[in-house]
């Protein structure tokens, strides 16, 4: 307390928190081009609708924030019985906290996976950053879908057991 008032300190390092609808709005306007293209090609939905669905359908939707508490990515797992559909999209600003992200992402993924026999989803073949990250994270690519989604584009199916 200082002069009878509590000093509120903001987070001064990258961190995770539960996502909100305000995060969906903020991120939908700032997604990486590849993430925007993947949403459009796979579902045909707008980024805002896609993020809002992810927010409401995921067990625990999370947002990654930079040191200024600005969202740089959003992720979650949508339950599908014993399996979980893991997803994540981000902004170019995620690269600015890449060291913190890389140090923590495997542990976060392990926590997200604990309630599921496997995690799975599909990734647009054009999204090479995500493909390389998924490989590094230990996901396996099990199928090539030549005409996936509303745009009938090449997508890869991936899993982690």
Coordinates of C-alpha atoms in Angstrom, one line a residue, residues 6-113:
X6 CA -2.8 -0.6 -3.3
X7 CA -0.2 -0.6 -6.0
X8 CA -1.4 -2.8 -8.9
X9 CA 1.5 -4.1 -10.9
X10 CA 0.8 -5.4 -14.4
X11 CA 2.4 -8.6 -15.7
X12 CA 5.8 -7.5 -17.0
X13 CA 6.6 -10.8 -18.8
X14 CA 4.8 -13.0 -21.4
X15 CA 2.1 -15.1 -19.8
X16 CA -1.0 -17.2 -20.3
X17 CA -4.5 -16.4 -19.1
X18 CA -8.0 -17.6 -19.8
X19 CA -9.2 -16.0 -23.1
X20 CA -12.2 -13.7 -23.4
X21 CA -14.5 -12.4 -26.1
X22 CA -12.5 -9.2 -26.1
X23 CA -9.4 -11.3 -27.0
X24 CA -11.3 -12.8 -29.9
X25 CA -12.1 -9.3 -31.3
X26 CA -8.5 -8.0 -30.8
X27 CA -6.8 -11.1 -32.3
X28 CA -9.3 -11.4 -35.2
X29 CA -8.0 -8.1 -36.6
X30 CA -4.3 -9.0 -36.2
X31 CA -3.8 -12.7 -37.2
X32 CA -0.8 -13.8 -39.2
X33 CA -1.6 -14.1 -42.9
X34 CA -1.1 -17.8 -42.8
X35 CA -3.5 -18.3 -39.9
X36 CA -6.1 -16.1 -41.6
X37 CA -5.7 -18.2 -44.8
X38 CA -6.0 -21.4 -42.8
X39 CA -9.3 -20.4 -41.2
X40 CA -10.7 -19.2 -44.5
X41 CA -9.7 -22.3 -46.4
X42 CA -10.7 -24.8 -43.8
X43 CA -14.0 -23.4 -42.6
X44 CA -14.9 -20.4 -44.6
X45 CA -15.6 -18.5 -41.4
X46 CA -14.4 -15.1 -40.5
X47 CA -11.5 -15.0 -38.0
X48 CA -13.9 -13.4 -35.4
X49 CA -16.5 -16.2 -35.7
X50 CA -13.8 -18.9 -35.7
X51 CA -12.1 -17.5 -32.6
X52 CA -15.4 -17.0 -30.8
X53 CA -16.4 -20.6 -31.6
X54 CA -13.0 -21.8 -30.3
X55 CA -13.5 -19.7 -27.1
X56 CA -16.9 -21.3 -26.4
X57 CA -16.1 -24.9 -27.5
X58 CA -12.7 -25.3 -25.9
X59 CA -12.3 -26.8 -22.4
X60 CA -10.1 -24.0 -21.3
X61 CA -9.4 -21.4 -24.0
X62 CA -6.1 -19.6 -23.4
X63 CA -4.5 -16.5 -24.7
X64 CA -0.8 -15.9 -24.7
X65 CA 0.0 -12.3 -23.8
X66 CA 3.2 -10.2 -24.2
X67 CA 4.8 -8.3 -21.4
X68 CA 2.3 -5.4 -22.0
X69 CA -0.7 -7.8 -21.5
X70 CA -1.6 -7.6 -25.2
X71 CA -2.8 -10.9 -26.7
X72 CA -0.4 -12.4 -29.3
X73 CA -2.0 -15.9 -29.7
X74 CA -5.0 -17.9 -28.7
X75 CA -5.3 -21.7 -28.3
X76 CA -7.5 -24.4 -26.9
X77 CA -8.7 -28.0 -27.2
X78 CA -12.2 -28.8 -28.3
X79 CA -13.4 -32.1 -26.8
X80 CA -14.3 -34.8 -29.2
X81 CA -15.0 -37.8 -26.9
X82 CA -11.6 -39.3 -25.9
X83 CA -9.8 -37.1 -28.4
X84 CA -9.2 -33.4 -28.4
X85 CA -9.0 -31.1 -31.4
X86 CA -6.1 -28.8 -30.5
X87 CA -5.9 -25.4 -32.2
X88 CA -3.8 -22.2 -32.1
X89 CA -3.6 -19.0 -34.1
X90 CA -1.4 -16.0 -33.5
X91 CA -0.2 -12.6 -34.6
X92 CA 3.2 -11.6 -35.9
X93 CA 4.0 -10.3 -32.4
X94 CA 4.3 -13.9 -31.2
X95 CA 7.7 -13.9 -32.8
X96 CA 8.8 -11.1 -30.4
X97 CA 8.3 -13.5 -27.4
X98 CA 9.5 -16.6 -29.2
X99 CA 12.1 -17.6 -26.6
X100 CA 9.5 -17.6 -23.8
X101 CA 7.0 -19.3 -26.0
X102 CA 9.4 -22.1 -27.0
X103 CA 10.5 -22.6 -23.4
X104 CA 6.9 -23.1 -22.2
X105 CA 4.9 -24.6 -25.0
X106 CA 5.7 -28.3 -24.5
X107 CA 4.6 -28.1 -20.8
X108 CA 1.4 -26.3 -21.8
X109 CA 0.6 -28.9 -24.4
X110 CA 1.2 -31.7 -21.9
X111 CA -1.3 -30.1 -19.5
X112 CA -3.8 -29.6 -22.3
X113 CA -3.5 -33.3 -23.4

